[in-house]
Amino acid sequence: QVQLVESGGGLVQAGGSLRLSCVHSGRTFSSYSMGWFRQAPGKEREFVAAISRSGASTRHADSVKGRFTISRDNAKNTVYLQMKSLKPEDTAVYYCTAGLRYSIVAGLSAGDMPYWGKGTLVTVSS
């Protein structure tokens, strides 16, 4: 059973930066594509970013493109989301995701997400 544990959330002023981390408990982290979804208050979950198992492919939602960057360190079983130029509309609970199929993790094809973290709250003040 894979477990994902997010950290790095908090309160930040608009225009500021924050770096989220997600540690994957499995022994085969490099086999998994990883990603981030978020859920704003009163809204449904939406795709944010994804990265393939090798890191060769990435995808970012249009709303965060140019501001957020996903990366991974397979030696540390960790995926990161570097967020800059944060806006109040970025306020949400951010969830780490994992799966063997990149297309599902990246929101490019239908299918149940195999693994979800419990989330970390990011609050951006105006």
Short mmCIF file of N, CA, C and O in Angstrom, two decimals:
data_model
loop_
_atom_site.label_atom_id
_atom_site.label_comp_id
_atom_site.label_asym_id
_atom_site.label_seq_id
_atom_site.Cartn_x
_atom_site.Cartn_y
_atom_site.Cartn_z
N GLN A 1 0.84 -1.18 0.00
CA GLN A 1 0.00 0.00 0.00
C GLN A 1 0.88 1.24 0.00
O GLN A 1 1.64 1.47 0.95
N VAL A 2 0.76 2.03 -1.05
CA VAL A 2 1.53 3.25 -1.18
C VAL A 2 0.89 4.35 -0.34
O VAL A 2 -0.33 4.52 -0.35
N GLN A 3 1.71 5.10 0.37
CA GLN A 3 1.25 6.26 1.12
C GLN A 3 1.98 7.50 0.64
O GLN A 3 3.19 7.46 0.38
N LEU A 4 1.24 8.59 0.52
CA LEU A 4 1.78 9.86 0.07
C LEU A 4 1.57 10.88 1.17
O LEU A 4 0.45 11.04 1.67
N VAL A 5 2.62 11.58 1.55
CA VAL A 5 2.54 12.55 2.62
C VAL A 5 3.04 13.90 2.13
O VAL A 5 4.22 14.05 1.81
N GLU A 6 2.12 14.87 2.07
CA GLU A 6 2.46 16.22 1.61
C GLU A 6 2.92 17.09 2.77
O GLU A 6 2.54 16.88 3.92
N SER A 7 3.71 18.09 2.44
CA SER A 7 4.13 19.09 3.41
C SER A 7 4.47 20.38 2.68
O SER A 7 4.61 20.39 1.46
N GLY A 8 4.58 21.46 3.42
CA GLY A 8 5.00 22.73 2.84
C GLY A 8 3.90 23.75 2.69
O GLY A 8 4.17 24.89 2.31
N GLY A 9 2.66 23.36 2.96
CA GLY A 9 1.57 24.31 2.86
C GLY A 9 1.63 25.34 3.97
O GLY A 9 2.35 25.19 4.95
N GLY A 10 0.86 26.41 3.80
CA GLY A 10 0.84 27.45 4.80
C GLY A 10 0.21 28.72 4.27
O GLY A 10 -0.42 28.72 3.21
N LEU A 11 0.38 29.79 5.01
CA LEU A 11 -0.15 31.10 4.66
C LEU A 11 0.94 31.93 4.01
O LEU A 11 2.04 32.05 4.54
N VAL A 12 0.62 32.50 2.85
CA VAL A 12 1.59 33.31 2.12
C VAL A 12 0.87 34.50 1.50
O VAL A 12 -0.32 34.42 1.16
N GLN A 13 1.57 35.61 1.36
CA GLN A 13 1.00 36.79 0.73
C GLN A 13 0.99 36.64 -0.79
O GLN A 13 1.82 35.95 -1.37
N ALA A 14 0.02 37.30 -1.42
CA ALA A 14 -0.03 37.30 -2.88
C ALA A 14 1.29 37.79 -3.44
O ALA A 14 1.88 38.76 -2.94
N GLY A 15 1.76 37.12 -4.49
CA GLY A 15 3.04 37.44 -5.09
C GLY A 15 4.19 36.66 -4.51
O GLY A 15 5.29 36.68 -5.07
N GLY A 16 3.95 35.97 -3.42
CA GLY A 16 4.98 35.20 -2.77
C GLY A 16 5.17 33.83 -3.37
O GLY A 16 4.53 33.46 -4.35
N SER A 17 6.06 33.06 -2.75
CA SER A 17 6.41 31.73 -3.24
C SER A 17 6.28 30.70 -2.14
O SER A 17 6.38 31.01 -0.95
N LEU A 18 6.07 29.46 -2.55
CA LEU A 18 5.95 28.36 -1.63
C LEU A 18 6.37 27.09 -2.36
O LEU A 18 6.14 26.95 -3.56
N ARG A 19 6.98 26.16 -1.63
CA ARG A 19 7.39 24.90 -2.22
C ARG A 19 6.74 23.75 -1.46
O ARG A 19 6.96 23.58 -0.26
N LEU A 20 5.94 22.97 -2.17
CA LEU A 20 5.31 21.80 -1.60
C LEU A 20 6.15 20.56 -1.87
O LEU A 20 6.78 20.44 -2.92
N SER A 21 6.13 19.63 -0.92
CA SER A 21 6.84 18.37 -1.06
C SER A 21 5.88 17.23 -0.82
O SER A 21 4.92 17.35 -0.05
N CYS A 22 6.14 16.10 -1.45
CA CYS A 22 5.35 14.90 -1.25
C CYS A 22 6.29 13.71 -1.21
O CYS A 22 7.02 13.47 -2.18
N VAL A 23 6.27 12.99 -0.09
CA VAL A 23 7.12 11.81 0.07
C VAL A 23 6.29 10.56 -0.19
O VAL A 23 5.23 10.37 0.40
N HIS A 24 6.80 9.70 -1.04
CA HIS A 24 6.17 8.44 -1.44
C HIS A 24 6.78 7.33 -0.61
O HIS A 24 8.00 7.18 -0.56
N SER A 25 5.94 6.52 0.03
CA SER A 25 6.44 5.50 0.96
C SER A 25 6.94 4.24 0.29
O SER A 25 7.60 3.42 0.92
N GLY A 26 6.62 4.04 -0.98
CA GLY A 26 6.95 2.80 -1.65
C GLY A 26 8.44 2.62 -1.95
O GLY A 26 9.22 3.57 -1.91
N ARG A 27 8.80 1.39 -2.26
CA ARG A 27 10.18 1.06 -2.58
C ARG A 27 10.49 1.23 -4.06
O ARG A 27 11.65 1.13 -4.46
N THR A 28 9.45 1.47 -4.86
CA THR A 28 9.61 1.61 -6.30
C THR A 28 9.08 2.95 -6.79
O THR A 28 8.31 3.02 -7.74
N PHE A 29 9.50 4.01 -6.13
CA PHE A 29 9.03 5.36 -6.46
C PHE A 29 9.25 5.70 -7.93
O PHE A 29 8.40 6.32 -8.57
N SER A 30 10.39 5.28 -8.48
CA SER A 30 10.72 5.62 -9.85
C SER A 30 9.80 4.96 -10.87
O SER A 30 9.83 5.33 -12.05
N SER A 31 8.96 4.02 -10.44
CA SER A 31 8.00 3.38 -11.34
C SER A 31 6.72 4.19 -11.49
O SER A 31 5.91 3.87 -12.37
N TYR A 32 6.53 5.20 -10.65
CA TYR A 32 5.28 5.94 -10.61
C TYR A 32 5.38 7.32 -11.23
O TYR A 32 6.33 8.07 -10.96
N SER A 33 4.39 7.64 -12.02
CA SER A 33 4.16 9.02 -12.39
C SER A 33 3.55 9.72 -11.17
O SER A 33 2.82 9.10 -10.40
N MET A 34 3.86 10.99 -11.01
CA MET A 34 3.41 11.74 -9.85
C MET A 34 2.73 13.02 -10.29
O MET A 34 3.01 13.55 -11.37
N GLY A 35 1.86 13.52 -9.43
CA GLY A 35 1.17 14.75 -9.80
C GLY A 35 0.59 15.48 -8.61
O GLY A 35 0.73 15.06 -7.45
N TRP A 36 -0.04 16.60 -8.93
CA TRP A 36 -0.71 17.43 -7.93
C TRP A 36 -2.08 17.83 -8.44
O TRP A 36 -2.23 18.23 -9.60
N PHE A 37 -3.09 17.68 -7.59
CA PHE A 37 -4.41 18.23 -7.80
C PHE A 37 -4.68 19.21 -6.66
O PHE A 37 -3.98 19.19 -5.64
N ARG A 38 -5.69 20.05 -6.83
CA ARG A 38 -6.06 20.95 -5.75
C ARG A 38 -7.57 21.10 -5.69
O ARG A 38 -8.27 20.87 -6.66
N GLN A 39 -8.06 21.49 -4.52
CA GLN A 39 -9.48 21.72 -4.33
C GLN A 39 -9.66 23.00 -3.52
O GLN A 39 -9.28 23.07 -2.35
N ALA A 40 -10.23 24.00 -4.17
CA ALA A 40 -10.52 25.26 -3.52
C ALA A 40 -11.81 25.15 -2.72
O ALA A 40 -12.64 24.27 -2.98
N PRO A 41 -12.01 26.03 -1.74
CA PRO A 41 -13.24 25.98 -0.94
C PRO A 41 -14.49 26.04 -1.80
O PRO A 41 -14.63 26.93 -2.64
N GLY A 42 -15.38 25.08 -1.63
CA GLY A 42 -16.62 25.04 -2.38
C GLY A 42 -16.50 24.60 -3.81
O GLY A 42 -17.50 24.62 -4.55
N LYS A 43 -15.32 24.20 -4.25
CA LYS A 43 -15.09 23.80 -5.63
C LYS A 43 -14.67 22.33 -5.71
O LYS A 43 -14.28 21.72 -4.71
N GLU A 44 -14.74 21.77 -6.91
CA GLU A 44 -14.31 20.39 -7.11
C GLU A 44 -12.81 20.35 -7.35
O GLU A 44 -12.17 21.36 -7.67
N ARG A 45 -12.23 19.17 -7.19
CA ARG A 45 -10.80 19.02 -7.42
C ARG A 45 -10.45 19.26 -8.88
O ARG A 45 -11.20 18.91 -9.78
N GLU A 46 -9.30 19.88 -9.09
CA GLU A 46 -8.83 20.15 -10.43
C GLU A 46 -7.35 19.79 -10.56
O GLU A 46 -6.59 19.87 -9.61
N PHE A 47 -6.98 19.44 -11.77
CA PHE A 47 -5.61 19.08 -12.07
C PHE A 47 -4.70 20.30 -11.98
O PHE A 47 -5.07 21.39 -12.41
N VAL A 48 -3.50 20.10 -11.44
CA VAL A 48 -2.52 21.17 -11.34
C VAL A 48 -1.28 20.87 -12.17
O VAL A 48 -0.88 21.65 -13.03
N ALA A 49 -0.64 19.72 -11.91
CA ALA A 49 0.61 19.40 -12.60
C ALA A 49 0.90 17.91 -12.48
O ALA A 49 0.41 17.24 -11.57
N ALA A 50 1.72 17.40 -13.40
CA ALA A 50 2.11 16.00 -13.37
C ALA A 50 3.51 15.84 -13.96
O ALA A 50 3.95 16.66 -14.77
N ILE A 51 4.17 14.76 -13.57
CA ILE A 51 5.50 14.45 -14.07
C ILE A 51 5.62 12.95 -14.26
O ILE A 51 5.15 12.16 -13.44
N SER A 52 6.24 12.54 -15.36
CA SER A 52 6.40 11.13 -15.64
C SER A 52 7.44 10.51 -14.72
O SER A 52 8.17 11.19 -14.01
N ARG A 53 7.52 9.18 -14.75
CA ARG A 53 8.41 8.49 -13.82
C ARG A 53 9.87 8.86 -13.98
O ARG A 53 10.63 8.88 -13.00
N SER A 54 10.28 9.16 -15.19
CA SER A 54 11.66 9.55 -15.44
C SER A 54 11.88 11.05 -15.31
O SER A 54 13.02 11.51 -15.25
N GLY A 55 10.78 11.81 -15.29
CA GLY A 55 10.88 13.25 -15.27
C GLY A 55 10.98 13.86 -16.65
O GLY A 55 11.07 15.09 -16.78
N ALA A 56 10.98 13.03 -17.69
CA ALA A 56 11.14 13.51 -19.05
C ALA A 56 9.92 14.29 -19.54
O ALA A 56 10.06 15.17 -20.39
N SER A 57 8.74 13.95 -19.03
CA SER A 57 7.52 14.61 -19.45
C SER A 57 6.86 15.30 -18.26
O SER A 57 6.78 14.73 -17.17
N THR A 58 6.37 16.51 -18.49
CA THR A 58 5.62 17.24 -17.48
C THR A 58 4.41 17.90 -18.12
O THR A 58 4.39 18.13 -19.33
N ARG A 59 3.41 18.20 -17.31
CA ARG A 59 2.24 18.91 -17.77
C ARG A 59 1.78 19.82 -16.64
O ARG A 59 1.76 19.41 -15.48
N HIS A 60 1.41 21.04 -16.98
CA HIS A 60 0.91 22.00 -16.02
C HIS A 60 -0.40 22.58 -16.53
O HIS A 60 -0.54 22.86 -17.72
N ALA A 61 -1.35 22.76 -15.63
CA ALA A 61 -2.62 23.38 -15.99
C ALA A 61 -2.37 24.80 -16.48
O ALA A 61 -1.44 25.48 -16.05
N ASP A 62 -3.22 25.24 -17.41
CA ASP A 62 -3.06 26.58 -17.97
C ASP A 62 -3.08 27.66 -16.88
O ASP A 62 -2.37 28.67 -16.99
N SER A 63 -3.85 27.44 -15.84
CA SER A 63 -3.99 28.43 -14.79
C SER A 63 -2.71 28.64 -13.97
O SER A 63 -2.57 29.67 -13.31
N VAL A 64 -1.80 27.67 -14.02
CA VAL A 64 -0.57 27.77 -13.25
C VAL A 64 0.68 27.77 -14.11
O VAL A 64 1.79 27.97 -13.59
N LYS A 65 0.53 27.58 -15.41
CA LYS A 65 1.66 27.50 -16.31
C LYS A 65 2.49 28.78 -16.25
O LYS A 65 1.95 29.88 -16.31
N GLY A 66 3.79 28.61 -16.12
CA GLY A 66 4.68 29.76 -16.00
C GLY A 66 4.90 30.22 -14.59
O GLY A 66 5.82 31.01 -14.33
N ARG A 67 4.07 29.75 -13.66
CA ARG A 67 4.21 30.13 -12.25
C ARG A 67 4.58 28.94 -11.36
O ARG A 67 5.34 29.09 -10.41
N PHE A 68 4.02 27.77 -11.68
CA PHE A 68 4.29 26.56 -10.90
C PHE A 68 5.18 25.63 -11.70
O PHE A 68 5.07 25.54 -12.93
N THR A 69 6.05 24.90 -11.00
CA THR A 69 6.92 23.93 -11.65
C THR A 69 6.96 22.65 -10.83
O THR A 69 7.29 22.67 -9.65
N ILE A 70 6.64 21.53 -11.47
CA ILE A 70 6.72 20.24 -10.81
C ILE A 70 8.08 19.62 -11.11
O ILE A 70 8.63 19.77 -12.20
N SER A 71 8.64 18.93 -10.12
CA SER A 71 9.91 18.24 -10.29
C SER A 71 9.95 17.04 -9.36
O SER A 71 9.08 16.89 -8.49
N ARG A 72 10.94 16.18 -9.54
CA ARG A 72 11.04 15.02 -8.67
C ARG A 72 12.49 14.66 -8.43
O ARG A 72 13.37 14.96 -9.23
N ASP A 73 12.74 14.02 -7.29
CA ASP A 73 14.04 13.51 -6.94
C ASP A 73 13.84 12.04 -6.58
O ASP A 73 13.41 11.71 -5.48
N ASN A 74 14.13 11.16 -7.52
CA ASN A 74 13.86 9.74 -7.32
C ASN A 74 14.73 9.13 -6.21
O ASN A 74 14.34 8.15 -5.60
N ALA A 75 15.89 9.72 -5.96
CA ALA A 75 16.74 9.23 -4.89
C ALA A 75 16.14 9.50 -3.52
O ALA A 75 16.49 8.82 -2.55
N LYS A 76 15.24 10.48 -3.43
CA LYS A 76 14.61 10.85 -2.17
C LYS A 76 13.14 10.45 -2.10
O LYS A 76 12.46 10.79 -1.13
N ASN A 77 12.64 9.76 -3.11
CA ASN A 77 11.23 9.38 -3.17
C ASN A 77 10.31 10.58 -2.98
O ASN A 77 9.28 10.50 -2.30
N THR A 78 10.67 11.69 -3.60
CA THR A 78 9.96 12.94 -3.35
C THR A 78 9.63 13.67 -4.65
O THR A 78 10.45 13.73 -5.56
N VAL A 79 8.42 14.22 -4.70
CA VAL A 79 8.01 15.09 -5.78
C VAL A 79 7.75 16.47 -5.19
O VAL A 79 7.31 16.59 -4.03
N TYR A 80 8.04 17.51 -5.96
CA TYR A 80 7.92 18.88 -5.49
C TYR A 80 7.00 19.68 -6.39
O TYR A 80 6.84 19.39 -7.57
N LEU A 81 6.40 20.72 -5.81
CA LEU A 81 5.68 21.71 -6.58
C LEU A 81 6.18 23.07 -6.13
O LEU A 81 5.85 23.52 -5.03
N GLN A 82 7.00 23.70 -6.96
CA GLN A 82 7.49 25.03 -6.68
C GLN A 82 6.48 26.04 -7.20
O GLN A 82 6.19 26.06 -8.39
N MET A 83 5.94 26.85 -6.32
CA MET A 83 4.92 27.82 -6.66
C MET A 83 5.46 29.22 -6.46
O MET A 83 5.99 29.54 -5.40
N LYS A 84 5.34 30.05 -7.47
CA LYS A 84 5.75 31.44 -7.39
C LYS A 84 4.63 32.33 -7.90
O LYS A 84 3.69 31.86 -8.53
N SER A 85 4.75 33.62 -7.63
CA SER A 85 3.73 34.59 -8.04
C SER A 85 2.34 34.12 -7.64
O SER A 85 1.39 34.17 -8.43
N LEU A 86 2.21 33.68 -6.42
CA LEU A 86 0.95 33.13 -5.94
C LEU A 86 -0.16 34.17 -5.93
O LEU A 86 0.08 35.35 -5.63
N LYS A 87 -1.36 33.71 -6.27
CA LYS A 87 -2.54 34.55 -6.32
C LYS A 87 -3.57 34.04 -5.32
O LYS A 87 -3.57 32.87 -4.97
N PRO A 88 -4.47 34.91 -4.86
CA PRO A 88 -5.52 34.45 -3.94
C PRO A 88 -6.32 33.27 -4.49
O PRO A 88 -6.74 32.40 -3.71
N GLU A 89 -6.53 33.21 -5.80
CA GLU A 89 -7.27 32.12 -6.39
C GLU A 89 -6.52 30.78 -6.36
O GLU A 89 -7.08 29.74 -6.70
N ASP A 90 -5.25 30.80 -5.96
CA ASP A 90 -4.50 29.57 -5.76
C ASP A 90 -4.80 28.92 -4.41
O ASP A 90 -4.34 27.81 -4.15
N THR A 91 -5.54 29.62 -3.57
CA THR A 91 -5.89 29.08 -2.26
C THR A 91 -6.67 27.78 -2.42
O THR A 91 -7.70 27.75 -3.09
N ALA A 92 -6.17 26.71 -1.82
CA ALA A 92 -6.79 25.41 -1.96
C ALA A 92 -6.05 24.40 -1.11
O ALA A 92 -4.95 24.66 -0.62
N VAL A 93 -6.66 23.23 -0.95
CA VAL A 93 -5.95 22.09 -0.42
C VAL A 93 -5.28 21.40 -1.60
O VAL A 93 -5.94 21.07 -2.59
N TYR A 94 -3.99 21.19 -1.51
CA TYR A 94 -3.22 20.58 -2.58
C TYR A 94 -2.95 19.12 -2.25
O TYR A 94 -2.45 18.80 -1.18
N TYR A 95 -3.29 18.24 -3.20
CA TYR A 95 -3.18 16.80 -3.02
C TYR A 95 -2.11 16.22 -3.93
O TYR A 95 -2.10 16.49 -5.13
N CYS A 96 -1.24 15.43 -3.36
CA CYS A 96 -0.27 14.67 -4.12
C CYS A 96 -0.94 13.42 -4.68
O CYS A 96 -1.76 12.79 -4.01
N THR A 97 -0.59 13.06 -5.91
CA THR A 97 -1.17 11.87 -6.55
C THR A 97 -0.06 11.00 -7.13
O THR A 97 1.02 11.48 -7.45
N ALA A 98 -0.37 9.71 -7.29
CA ALA A 98 0.59 8.77 -7.87
C ALA A 98 -0.14 7.69 -8.63
O ALA A 98 -1.24 7.28 -8.27
N GLY A 99 0.49 7.20 -9.69
CA GLY A 99 -0.07 6.12 -10.47
C GLY A 99 0.94 5.61 -11.48
O GLY A 99 1.90 6.30 -11.81
N LEU A 100 0.71 4.40 -11.95
CA LEU A 100 1.61 3.81 -12.92
C LEU A 100 1.39 4.32 -14.34
O LEU A 100 2.27 4.20 -15.18
N ARG A 101 0.20 4.89 -14.58
CA ARG A 101 -0.13 5.41 -15.90
C ARG A 101 -0.05 6.94 -15.91
O ARG A 101 -0.84 7.60 -15.25
N TYR A 102 0.89 7.46 -16.65
CA TYR A 102 1.09 8.91 -16.71
C TYR A 102 -0.16 9.62 -17.22
O TYR A 102 -0.51 10.70 -16.73
N SER A 103 -0.84 9.02 -18.21
CA SER A 103 -2.01 9.66 -18.80
C SER A 103 -3.10 9.92 -17.77
O SER A 103 -3.81 10.92 -17.84
N ILE A 104 -3.25 9.04 -16.79
CA ILE A 104 -4.25 9.21 -15.75
C ILE A 104 -3.80 10.26 -14.74
O ILE A 104 -4.56 11.15 -14.37
N VAL A 105 -2.55 10.17 -14.31
CA VAL A 105 -2.02 11.13 -13.35
C VAL A 105 -2.03 12.55 -13.92
O VAL A 105 -2.26 13.52 -13.20
N ALA A 106 -1.81 12.66 -15.22
CA ALA A 106 -1.76 13.95 -15.89
C ALA A 106 -3.13 14.45 -16.33
O ALA A 106 -3.21 15.51 -16.95
N GLY A 107 -4.18 13.70 -16.04
CA GLY A 107 -5.52 14.12 -16.41
C GLY A 107 -5.81 14.06 -17.89
O GLY A 107 -6.72 14.74 -18.36
N LEU A 108 -5.06 13.27 -18.63
CA LEU A 108 -5.21 13.18 -20.07
C LEU A 108 -6.11 12.03 -20.51
O LEU A 108 -6.49 11.97 -21.67
N SER A 109 -6.43 11.12 -19.62
CA SER A 109 -7.32 10.02 -19.92
C SER A 109 -8.15 9.67 -18.70
O SER A 109 -7.77 9.98 -17.58
N ALA A 110 -9.28 9.02 -18.94
CA ALA A 110 -10.18 8.66 -17.86
C ALA A 110 -9.63 7.48 -17.07
O ALA A 110 -8.93 6.63 -17.62
N GLY A 111 -9.97 7.44 -15.80
CA GLY A 111 -9.55 6.36 -14.94
C GLY A 111 -9.41 6.83 -13.51
O GLY A 111 -9.18 8.00 -13.25
N ASP A 112 -9.58 5.91 -12.58
CA ASP A 112 -9.45 6.24 -11.16
C ASP A 112 -7.99 6.47 -10.82
O ASP A 112 -7.11 5.71 -11.23
N MET A 113 -7.74 7.53 -10.05
CA MET A 113 -6.39 7.80 -9.58
C MET A 113 -6.03 6.75 -8.53
O MET A 113 -6.72 6.61 -7.53
N PRO A 114 -4.96 6.00 -8.74
CA PRO A 114 -4.62 4.92 -7.79
C PRO A 114 -4.32 5.39 -6.37
O PRO A 114 -4.76 4.74 -5.41
N TYR A 115 -3.60 6.51 -6.23
CA TYR A 115 -3.18 6.94 -4.90
C TYR A 115 -3.33 8.44 -4.73
O TYR A 115 -2.99 9.22 -5.62
N TRP A 116 -3.81 8.82 -3.54
CA TRP A 116 -3.97 10.21 -3.15
C TRP A 116 -3.35 10.44 -1.79
O TRP A 116 -3.45 9.60 -0.90
N GLY A 117 -2.73 11.59 -1.61
CA GLY A 117 -2.32 12.01 -0.29
C GLY A 117 -3.49 12.64 0.43
O GLY A 117 -4.58 12.79 -0.12
N LYS A 118 -3.29 13.02 1.68
CA LYS A 118 -4.35 13.64 2.47
C LYS A 118 -4.46 15.14 2.26
O LYS A 118 -5.45 15.74 2.67
N GLY A 119 -3.49 15.73 1.63
CA GLY A 119 -3.55 17.14 1.27
C GLY A 119 -2.82 18.06 2.23
O GLY A 119 -2.62 17.75 3.40
N THR A 120 -2.41 19.21 1.71
CA THR A 120 -1.81 20.26 2.51
C THR A 120 -2.43 21.59 2.08
O THR A 120 -2.61 21.85 0.89
N LEU A 121 -2.81 22.41 3.04
CA LEU A 121 -3.54 23.64 2.76
C LEU A 121 -2.60 24.79 2.42
O LEU A 121 -1.64 25.07 3.14
N VAL A 122 -2.90 25.43 1.30
CA VAL A 122 -2.20 26.64 0.88
C VAL A 122 -3.19 27.79 0.90
O VAL A 122 -4.23 27.73 0.23
N THR A 123 -2.89 28.83 1.66
CA THR A 123 -3.75 30.00 1.74
C THR A 123 -2.96 31.22 1.28
O THR A 123 -1.91 31.53 1.85
N VAL A 124 -3.48 31.89 0.27
CA VAL A 124 -2.81 33.07 -0.29
C VAL A 124 -3.66 34.30 0.04
O VAL A 124 -4.81 34.41 -0.40
N SER A 125 -3.10 35.21 0.79
CA SER A 125 -3.82 36.41 1.19
C SER A 125 -3.60 37.52 0.18
O SER A 125 -2.53 37.64 -0.43
N SER A 126 -4.61 38.37 0.01
CA SER A 126 -4.54 39.47 -0.94
C SER A 126 -3.90 40.70 -0.33
O SER A 126 -3.73 40.79 0.89
#
